[in-house]
XYZ file of C-alpha atoms in Angstrom:
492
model
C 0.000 0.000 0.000
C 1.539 4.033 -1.122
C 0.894 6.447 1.147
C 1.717 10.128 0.532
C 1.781 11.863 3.754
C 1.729 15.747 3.164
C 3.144 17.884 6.144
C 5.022 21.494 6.980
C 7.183 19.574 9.436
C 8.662 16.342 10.112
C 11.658 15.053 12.559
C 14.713 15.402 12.316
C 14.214 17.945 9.215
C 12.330 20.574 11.099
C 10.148 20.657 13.913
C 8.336 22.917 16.210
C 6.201 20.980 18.018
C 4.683 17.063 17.805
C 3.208 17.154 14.372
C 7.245 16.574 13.101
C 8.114 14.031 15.268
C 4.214 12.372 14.587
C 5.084 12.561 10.567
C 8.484 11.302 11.214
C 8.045 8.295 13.562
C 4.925 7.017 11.960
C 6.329 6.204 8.862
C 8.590 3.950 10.064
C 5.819 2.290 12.269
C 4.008 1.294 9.449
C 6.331 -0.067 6.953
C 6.241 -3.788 9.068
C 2.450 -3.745 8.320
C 3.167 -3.683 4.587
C 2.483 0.240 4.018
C 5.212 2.231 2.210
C 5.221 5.843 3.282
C 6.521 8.634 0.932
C 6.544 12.357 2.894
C 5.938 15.651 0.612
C 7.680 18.369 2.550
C 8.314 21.991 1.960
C 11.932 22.597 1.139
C 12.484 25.017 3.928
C 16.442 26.095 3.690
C 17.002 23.690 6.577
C 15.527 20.623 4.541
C 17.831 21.537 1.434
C 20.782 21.453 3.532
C 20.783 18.056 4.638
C 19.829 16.514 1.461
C 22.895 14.748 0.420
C 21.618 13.754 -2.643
C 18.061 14.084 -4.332
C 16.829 13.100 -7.763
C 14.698 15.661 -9.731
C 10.802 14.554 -10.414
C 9.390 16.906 -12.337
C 9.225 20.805 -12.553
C 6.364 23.202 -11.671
C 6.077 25.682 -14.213
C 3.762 27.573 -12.197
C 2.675 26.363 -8.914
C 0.015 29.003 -7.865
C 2.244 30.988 -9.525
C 5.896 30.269 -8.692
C 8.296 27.907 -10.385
C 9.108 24.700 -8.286
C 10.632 21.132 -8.738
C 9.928 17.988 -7.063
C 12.951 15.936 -5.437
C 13.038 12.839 -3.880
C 15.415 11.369 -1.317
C 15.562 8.678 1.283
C 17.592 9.685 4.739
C 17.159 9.316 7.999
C 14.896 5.949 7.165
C 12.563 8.199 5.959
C 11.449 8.438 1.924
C 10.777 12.290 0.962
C 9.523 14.141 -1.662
C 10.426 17.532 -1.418
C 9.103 20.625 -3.279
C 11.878 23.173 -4.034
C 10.180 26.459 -4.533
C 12.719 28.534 -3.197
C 10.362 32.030 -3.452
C 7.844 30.422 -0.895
C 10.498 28.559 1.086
C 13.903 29.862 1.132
C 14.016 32.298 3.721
C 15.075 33.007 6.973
C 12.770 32.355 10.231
C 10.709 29.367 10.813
C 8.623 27.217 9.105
C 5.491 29.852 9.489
C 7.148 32.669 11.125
C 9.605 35.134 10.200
C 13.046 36.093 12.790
C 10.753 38.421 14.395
C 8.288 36.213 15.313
C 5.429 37.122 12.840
C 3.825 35.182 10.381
C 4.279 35.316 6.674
C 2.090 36.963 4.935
C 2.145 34.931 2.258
C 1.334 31.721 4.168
C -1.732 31.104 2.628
C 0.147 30.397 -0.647
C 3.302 29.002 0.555
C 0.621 25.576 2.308
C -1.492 25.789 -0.873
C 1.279 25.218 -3.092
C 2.097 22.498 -0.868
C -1.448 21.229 -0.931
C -1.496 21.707 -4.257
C 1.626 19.665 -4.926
C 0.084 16.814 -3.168
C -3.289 16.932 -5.150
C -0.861 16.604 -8.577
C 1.319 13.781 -7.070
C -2.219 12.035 -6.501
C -2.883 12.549 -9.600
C -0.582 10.912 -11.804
C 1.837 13.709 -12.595
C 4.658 11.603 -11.356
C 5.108 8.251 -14.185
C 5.113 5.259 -12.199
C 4.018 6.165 -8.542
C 0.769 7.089 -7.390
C -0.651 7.272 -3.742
C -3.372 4.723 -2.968
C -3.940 7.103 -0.209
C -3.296 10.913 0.554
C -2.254 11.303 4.575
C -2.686 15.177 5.473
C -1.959 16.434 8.754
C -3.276 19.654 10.357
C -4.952 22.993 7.961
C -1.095 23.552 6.325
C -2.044 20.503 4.400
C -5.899 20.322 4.361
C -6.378 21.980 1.119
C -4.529 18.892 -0.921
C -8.193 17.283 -0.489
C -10.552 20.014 -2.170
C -7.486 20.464 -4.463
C -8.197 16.590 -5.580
C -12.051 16.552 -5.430
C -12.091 19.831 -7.833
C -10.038 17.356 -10.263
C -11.997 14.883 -9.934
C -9.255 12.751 -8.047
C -11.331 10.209 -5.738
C -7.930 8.877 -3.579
C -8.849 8.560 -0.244
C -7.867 11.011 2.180
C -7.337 10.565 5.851
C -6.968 14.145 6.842
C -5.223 13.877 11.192
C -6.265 16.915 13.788
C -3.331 17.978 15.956
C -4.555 20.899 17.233
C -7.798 22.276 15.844
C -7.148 26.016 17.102
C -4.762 26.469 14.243
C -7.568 26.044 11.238
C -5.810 28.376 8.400
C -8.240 31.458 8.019
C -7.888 33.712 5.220
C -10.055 36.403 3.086
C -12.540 35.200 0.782
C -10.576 37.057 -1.550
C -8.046 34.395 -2.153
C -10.155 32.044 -3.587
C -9.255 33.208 -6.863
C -4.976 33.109 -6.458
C -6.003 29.621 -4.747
C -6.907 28.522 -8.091
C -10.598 27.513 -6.468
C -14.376 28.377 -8.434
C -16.314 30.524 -6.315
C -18.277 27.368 -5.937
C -15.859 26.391 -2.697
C -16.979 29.647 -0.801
C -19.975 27.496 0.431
C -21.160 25.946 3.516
C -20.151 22.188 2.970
C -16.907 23.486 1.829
C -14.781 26.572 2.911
C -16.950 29.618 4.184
C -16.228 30.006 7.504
C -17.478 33.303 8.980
C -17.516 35.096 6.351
C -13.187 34.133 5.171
C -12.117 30.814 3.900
C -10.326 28.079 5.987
C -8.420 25.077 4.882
C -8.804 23.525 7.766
C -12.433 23.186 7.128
C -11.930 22.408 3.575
C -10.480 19.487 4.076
C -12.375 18.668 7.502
C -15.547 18.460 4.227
C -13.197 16.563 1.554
C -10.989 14.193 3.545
C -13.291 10.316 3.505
C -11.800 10.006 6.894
C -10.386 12.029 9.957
C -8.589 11.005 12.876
C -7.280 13.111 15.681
C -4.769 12.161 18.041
C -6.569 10.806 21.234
C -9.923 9.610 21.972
C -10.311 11.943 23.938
C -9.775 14.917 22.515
C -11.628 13.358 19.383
C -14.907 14.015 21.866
C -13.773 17.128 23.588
C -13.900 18.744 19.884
C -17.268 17.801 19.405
C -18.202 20.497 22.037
C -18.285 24.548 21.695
C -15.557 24.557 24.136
C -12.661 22.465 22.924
C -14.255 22.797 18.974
C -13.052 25.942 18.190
C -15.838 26.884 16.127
C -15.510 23.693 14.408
C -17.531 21.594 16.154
C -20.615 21.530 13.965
C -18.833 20.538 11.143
C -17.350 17.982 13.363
C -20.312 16.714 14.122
C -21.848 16.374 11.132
C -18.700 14.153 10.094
C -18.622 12.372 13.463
C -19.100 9.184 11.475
C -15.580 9.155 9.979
C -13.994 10.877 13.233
C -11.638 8.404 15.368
C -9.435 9.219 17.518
C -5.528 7.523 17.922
C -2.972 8.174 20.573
C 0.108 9.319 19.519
C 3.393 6.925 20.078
C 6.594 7.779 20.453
C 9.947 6.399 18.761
C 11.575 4.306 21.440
C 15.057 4.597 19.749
C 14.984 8.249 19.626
C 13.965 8.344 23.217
C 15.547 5.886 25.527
C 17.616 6.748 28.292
C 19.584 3.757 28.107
C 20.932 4.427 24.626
C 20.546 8.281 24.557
C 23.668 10.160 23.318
C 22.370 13.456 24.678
C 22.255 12.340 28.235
C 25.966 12.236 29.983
C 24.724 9.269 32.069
C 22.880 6.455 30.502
C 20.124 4.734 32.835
C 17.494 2.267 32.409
C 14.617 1.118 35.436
C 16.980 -0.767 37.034
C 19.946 1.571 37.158
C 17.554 4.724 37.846
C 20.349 6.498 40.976
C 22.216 7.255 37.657
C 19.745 9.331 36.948
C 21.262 12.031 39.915
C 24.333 12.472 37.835
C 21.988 13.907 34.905
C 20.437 15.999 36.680
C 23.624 17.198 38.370
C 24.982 18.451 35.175
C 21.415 20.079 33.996
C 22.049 22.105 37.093
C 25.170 23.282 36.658
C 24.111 23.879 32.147
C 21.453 26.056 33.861
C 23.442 27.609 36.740
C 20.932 26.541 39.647
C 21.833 26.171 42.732
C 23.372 22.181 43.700
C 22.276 21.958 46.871
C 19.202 21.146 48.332
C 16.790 18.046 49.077
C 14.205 19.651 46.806
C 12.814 18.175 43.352
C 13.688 20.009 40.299
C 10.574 20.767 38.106
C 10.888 21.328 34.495
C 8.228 22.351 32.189
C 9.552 21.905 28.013
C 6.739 23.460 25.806
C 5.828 26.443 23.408
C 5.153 29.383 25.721
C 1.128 29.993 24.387
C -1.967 30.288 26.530
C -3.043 26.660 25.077
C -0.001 25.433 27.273
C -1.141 27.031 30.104
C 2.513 27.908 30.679
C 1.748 31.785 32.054
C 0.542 29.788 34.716
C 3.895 28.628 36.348
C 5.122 32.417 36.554
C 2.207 32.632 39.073
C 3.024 28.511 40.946
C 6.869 28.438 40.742
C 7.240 29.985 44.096
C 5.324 26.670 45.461
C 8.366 24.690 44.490
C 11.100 27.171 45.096
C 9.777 27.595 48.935
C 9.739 23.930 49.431
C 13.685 23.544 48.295
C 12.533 22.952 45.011
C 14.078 24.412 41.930
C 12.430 25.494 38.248
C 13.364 24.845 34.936
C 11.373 26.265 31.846
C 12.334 26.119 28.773
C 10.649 27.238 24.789
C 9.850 30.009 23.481
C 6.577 31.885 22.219
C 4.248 34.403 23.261
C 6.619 37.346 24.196
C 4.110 38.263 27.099
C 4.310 35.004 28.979
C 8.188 34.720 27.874
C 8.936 38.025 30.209
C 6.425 36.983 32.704
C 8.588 34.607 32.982
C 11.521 35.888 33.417
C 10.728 38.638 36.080
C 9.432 35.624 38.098
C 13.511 33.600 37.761
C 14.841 37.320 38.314
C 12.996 36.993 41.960
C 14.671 33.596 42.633
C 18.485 33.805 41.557
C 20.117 30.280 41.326
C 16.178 28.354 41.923
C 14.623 28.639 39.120
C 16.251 29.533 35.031
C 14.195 30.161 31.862
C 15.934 29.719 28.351
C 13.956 31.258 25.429
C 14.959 29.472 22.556
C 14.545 25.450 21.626
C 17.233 22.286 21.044
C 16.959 18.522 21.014
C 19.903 17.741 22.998
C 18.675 20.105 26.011
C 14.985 18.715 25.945
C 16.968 15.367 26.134
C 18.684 16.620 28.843
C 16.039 18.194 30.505
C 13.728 14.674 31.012
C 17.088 12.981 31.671
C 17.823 14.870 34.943
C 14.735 16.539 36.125
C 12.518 14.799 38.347
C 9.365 15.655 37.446
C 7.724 17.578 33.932
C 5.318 20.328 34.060
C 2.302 20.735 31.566
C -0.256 23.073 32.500
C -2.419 23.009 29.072
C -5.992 24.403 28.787
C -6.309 21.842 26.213
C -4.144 19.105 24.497
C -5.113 16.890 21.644
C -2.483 14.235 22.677
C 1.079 15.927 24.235
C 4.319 14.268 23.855
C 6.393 15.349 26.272
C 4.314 13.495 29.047
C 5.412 10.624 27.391
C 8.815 11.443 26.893
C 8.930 11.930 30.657
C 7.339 8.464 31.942
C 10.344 6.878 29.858
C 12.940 9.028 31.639
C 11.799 8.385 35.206
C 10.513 11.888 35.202
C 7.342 12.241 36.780
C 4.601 14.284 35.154
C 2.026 17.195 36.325
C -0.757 17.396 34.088
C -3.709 19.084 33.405
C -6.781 16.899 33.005
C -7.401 17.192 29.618
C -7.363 15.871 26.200
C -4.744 13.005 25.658
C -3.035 13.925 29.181
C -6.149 12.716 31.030
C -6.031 9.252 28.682
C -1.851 8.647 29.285
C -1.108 9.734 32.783
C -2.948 8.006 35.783
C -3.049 10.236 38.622
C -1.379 9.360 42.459
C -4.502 9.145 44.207
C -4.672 6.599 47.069
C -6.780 4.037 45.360
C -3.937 4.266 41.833
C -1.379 3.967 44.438
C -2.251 1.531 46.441
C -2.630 -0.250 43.146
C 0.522 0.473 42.237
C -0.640 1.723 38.589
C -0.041 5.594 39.170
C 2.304 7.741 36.934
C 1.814 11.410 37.875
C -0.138 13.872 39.276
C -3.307 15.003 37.176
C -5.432 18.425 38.560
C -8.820 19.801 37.590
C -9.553 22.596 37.478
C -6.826 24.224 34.749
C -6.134 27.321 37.003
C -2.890 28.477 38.704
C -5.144 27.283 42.010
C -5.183 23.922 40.836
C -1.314 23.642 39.167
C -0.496 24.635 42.964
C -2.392 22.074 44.778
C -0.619 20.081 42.085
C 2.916 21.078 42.617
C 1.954 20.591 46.143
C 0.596 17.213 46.143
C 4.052 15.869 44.255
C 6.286 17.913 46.783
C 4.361 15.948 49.200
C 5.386 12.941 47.507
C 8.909 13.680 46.286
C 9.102 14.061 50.041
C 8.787 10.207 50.599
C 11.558 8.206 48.300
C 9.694 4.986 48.270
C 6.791 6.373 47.045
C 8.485 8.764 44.183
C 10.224 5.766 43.228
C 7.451 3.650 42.625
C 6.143 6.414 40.442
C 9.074 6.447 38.249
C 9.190 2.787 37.663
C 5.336 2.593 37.235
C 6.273 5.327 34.802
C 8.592 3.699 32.763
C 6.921 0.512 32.533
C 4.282 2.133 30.323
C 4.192 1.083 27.050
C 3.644 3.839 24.569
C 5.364 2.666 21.626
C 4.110 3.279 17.966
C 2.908 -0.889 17.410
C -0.252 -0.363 18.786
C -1.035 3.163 16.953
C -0.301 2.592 13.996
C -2.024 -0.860 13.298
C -5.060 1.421 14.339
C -4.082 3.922 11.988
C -3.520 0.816 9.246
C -7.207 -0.396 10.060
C -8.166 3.173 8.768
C -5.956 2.990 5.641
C -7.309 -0.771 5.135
C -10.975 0.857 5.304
C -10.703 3.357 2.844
C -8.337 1.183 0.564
C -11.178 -1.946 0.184
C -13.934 1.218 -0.406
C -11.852 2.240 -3.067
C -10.275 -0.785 -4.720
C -6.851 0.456 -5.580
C -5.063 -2.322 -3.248
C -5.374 -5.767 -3.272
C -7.107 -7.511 -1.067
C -3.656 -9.248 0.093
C -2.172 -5.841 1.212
C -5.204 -4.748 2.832
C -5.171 -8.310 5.157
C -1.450 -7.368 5.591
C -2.163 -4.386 7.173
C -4.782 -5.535 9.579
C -3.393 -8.790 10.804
């Protein structure tokens, strides 16, 4: 079975949050089930750097129009197609910001041409390969969908929700330079408040959509977590199914982990200390102490509910604790946080800015991982942590509430807790949180069985993706482009 998977980021090319390390680790999940993954990425100037070698497809003479080529490479176990359109891609910044911080205007055109791109690929323009099924993943890729309906390409689409607050809103205006009728300003297509968005373009187009939790799959069926979404949502709730994200147990294991100065696995855990020593010293905190070190690894937005910790950190600092945060974002919360680490010199550090080998670092020697979020579709990091031996305190919400199991008496007693989860998501409840684990922390035996309880979970990719295979099997036997041989494959 072909799958083109069409994203704006993907590990260890680019990434700014868990869509790239999603779109890079479930490729690789899936090839054992019989599904060959090919990636069409945006060749940001980062992306053309590390290809070492690529072989020209075929050339865009105008791609919504702007000249581009399509390359393909295989590194880093991962086949790529990558579009080379070097006046939507080849500048400095981020993948949707600018070095300032601020979007690109032309956004809406650098993710069409993208979408676009996919929508030709599906359509024969490459001799030889065709998809049996288009993979999109959040509104940057959306559009590929209403790009193949409008040409009459019926390849199923699985369109995946990683965070529905981002849906791609633009003027009506567009429609036009989108290379869209006026037809697809409608209701069961793109209107949406009077503007366009590709998110709900391809929430109408895609024959299935998954999100990534259960969860959060119901949560956006509500006017609270749906974003303005939600009636759409529920008038597709038939083909809506949510899947909990894995992780990639050889990029994150602390027994094998290059990044970490001390290797460790469950039974070697006092190693750990060593880490975290040298995390202390990288962010010039204080040594001494019986206290816990918190760490909290995230984009700095209100969805992360990381303003919050300028307001708790004192709980942790006053009990011998000590604070790490580290991301960057909203410039608001970023110096909120900062006066609050001016206030406690050598107890708590903030670094604005984002690496892999510190975040590897960070769950290596901290002892427990903060995230605060007014809503997460799934959240990584959690996971990340509970393979480290680093505790997490978590919001009740979205995917957190489905992979941590709170440290009440009864889970305890049980001996099936991993963290701390609190309810209500306000700085009143992150306290009693932070509180509850000092409390903990303050009893070895008990912080230890949370660790190893923690790093016993299992939250590899096997199980997700054979769900995500029963999805592509689905729309495959619907559509009859596979045989029946590959679709058995990738259920058994």
């Amino acid at each position: 079975m072909r799958v083109l998977s069409v994203t704006s980021e993907i590990f260890p090319f680019v990434k700014t949050g868990g869509l790239a390390d999603v779109t890079g680790s479930l490729p690789k999940a899936l090839a054992p089930l019989g599904i060959e993954t090919t990636s069409l990425i945006p060749g940001y100037p980062n992306v053309m750097r590390q290809l070492q070698s690529a072989v020209p497809l075929v050339a865009f003479d105008s791609l919504l129009g702007e000249k581009a080529s399509l390359l393909h490479t295989r590194i880093e176990g991962l086949s790529l197609f990558v579009l080379d359109a070097p006046t939507l891609y080849d500048r400095p910044g981020g993948p949707y910001v600018d070095e300032r911080g601020i979007d690109h205007p032309d956004n809406w055109k650098r993710f069409a041409a993208l979408s676009l791109a996919a929508a030709e690929i599906a359509g024969g323009v490459l001799p030889g390969w065709r998809p049996d099924l288009v993979h999109t993943h959040d509104w940057q890729s959306a559009l590929a969908s209403v790009y193949m309906r409008e040409r009459g390409c019926s390849t199923p689409v699985v369109l995946t929700i990683h965070n529905l607050a981002f849906q791609g809103q633009y003027p009506a205006s567009l429609l036009d330079e989108l290379g869209l009728p006026p037809e697809a300003y409608s209701m069961d297509r793109m209107e949406y408040f009077g503007d366009i968005s590709f998110l709900k373009g391809g929430l109408q187009t895609a024959d299935a959509i998954t999100t990534v939790s259960p969860t959060y799959a119901r949560e956006i069926l509500t006017p609270r977590f749906g974003m303005g979404m939600n009636g759409v949502l529920n008038e597709r709730v038939s083909v809506l199914r949510g899947i909990v994200n894995g992780i990639d147990l050889d990029v994150w294991d602390p027994s094998t982990d290059p990044h970490l100065p001390r290797n460790y696995d469950i039974n070697s855990l006092r190693r750990k200390r060593e880490n975290r020593a040298v995390l202390l010293e990288r962010f010039r905190l204080d040594p001494s102490g019986a206290g816990p070190v918190f760490s909290a690894v995230s984009r700095f937005t209100w969805q992360k509910g990381i303003d919050m910790l300028a307001e708790t950190a004192d709980e942790v600092i006053h009990n011998g604790g000590r604070v790490i945060v580290f991301g960057q974002g909203d410039r608001e919360i970023e110096q909120a946080l900062l006066d609050t680490a001016s206030r406690f010199p050598g107890r708590m550090a903030v670094h604005i800015g984002y690496d892999e080998p510190t975040a590897h670092l960070i769950h290596g020697g901290s002892d427990a991982i903060v995230q605060p979020s007014r809503f997460e579709p799934c959240g990584l990091t959690q996971l990340y942590a509970l393979r480290y031996g680093c505790v997490p305190v978590v919001s009740r919400t979205g995917g957190l509430s489905e992979t941590i199991i709170d440290a009440n008496d009864a889970a305890m007693s049980a001996r099936v807790a991993t963290g701390f989860q609190f309810h209500p998501v306000t700085t009143d409840g992150l306290r009693l949180a932070l509180r509850r684990a000092l409390q903990t922390y303050a009893d070895p035996k008990m912080w230890a069985r949370l660790q190893n309880q923690g790093m016993k979970a299992k939250f590899s990719w096997e199980r997700s993706a054979r769900q995500y295979a029963a999805v592509y099997a689905s729309l495959a036997r619907k559509s009859g482009r596979v045989p029946a041989s590959e679709i058995r494959r990738a259920t058994l």
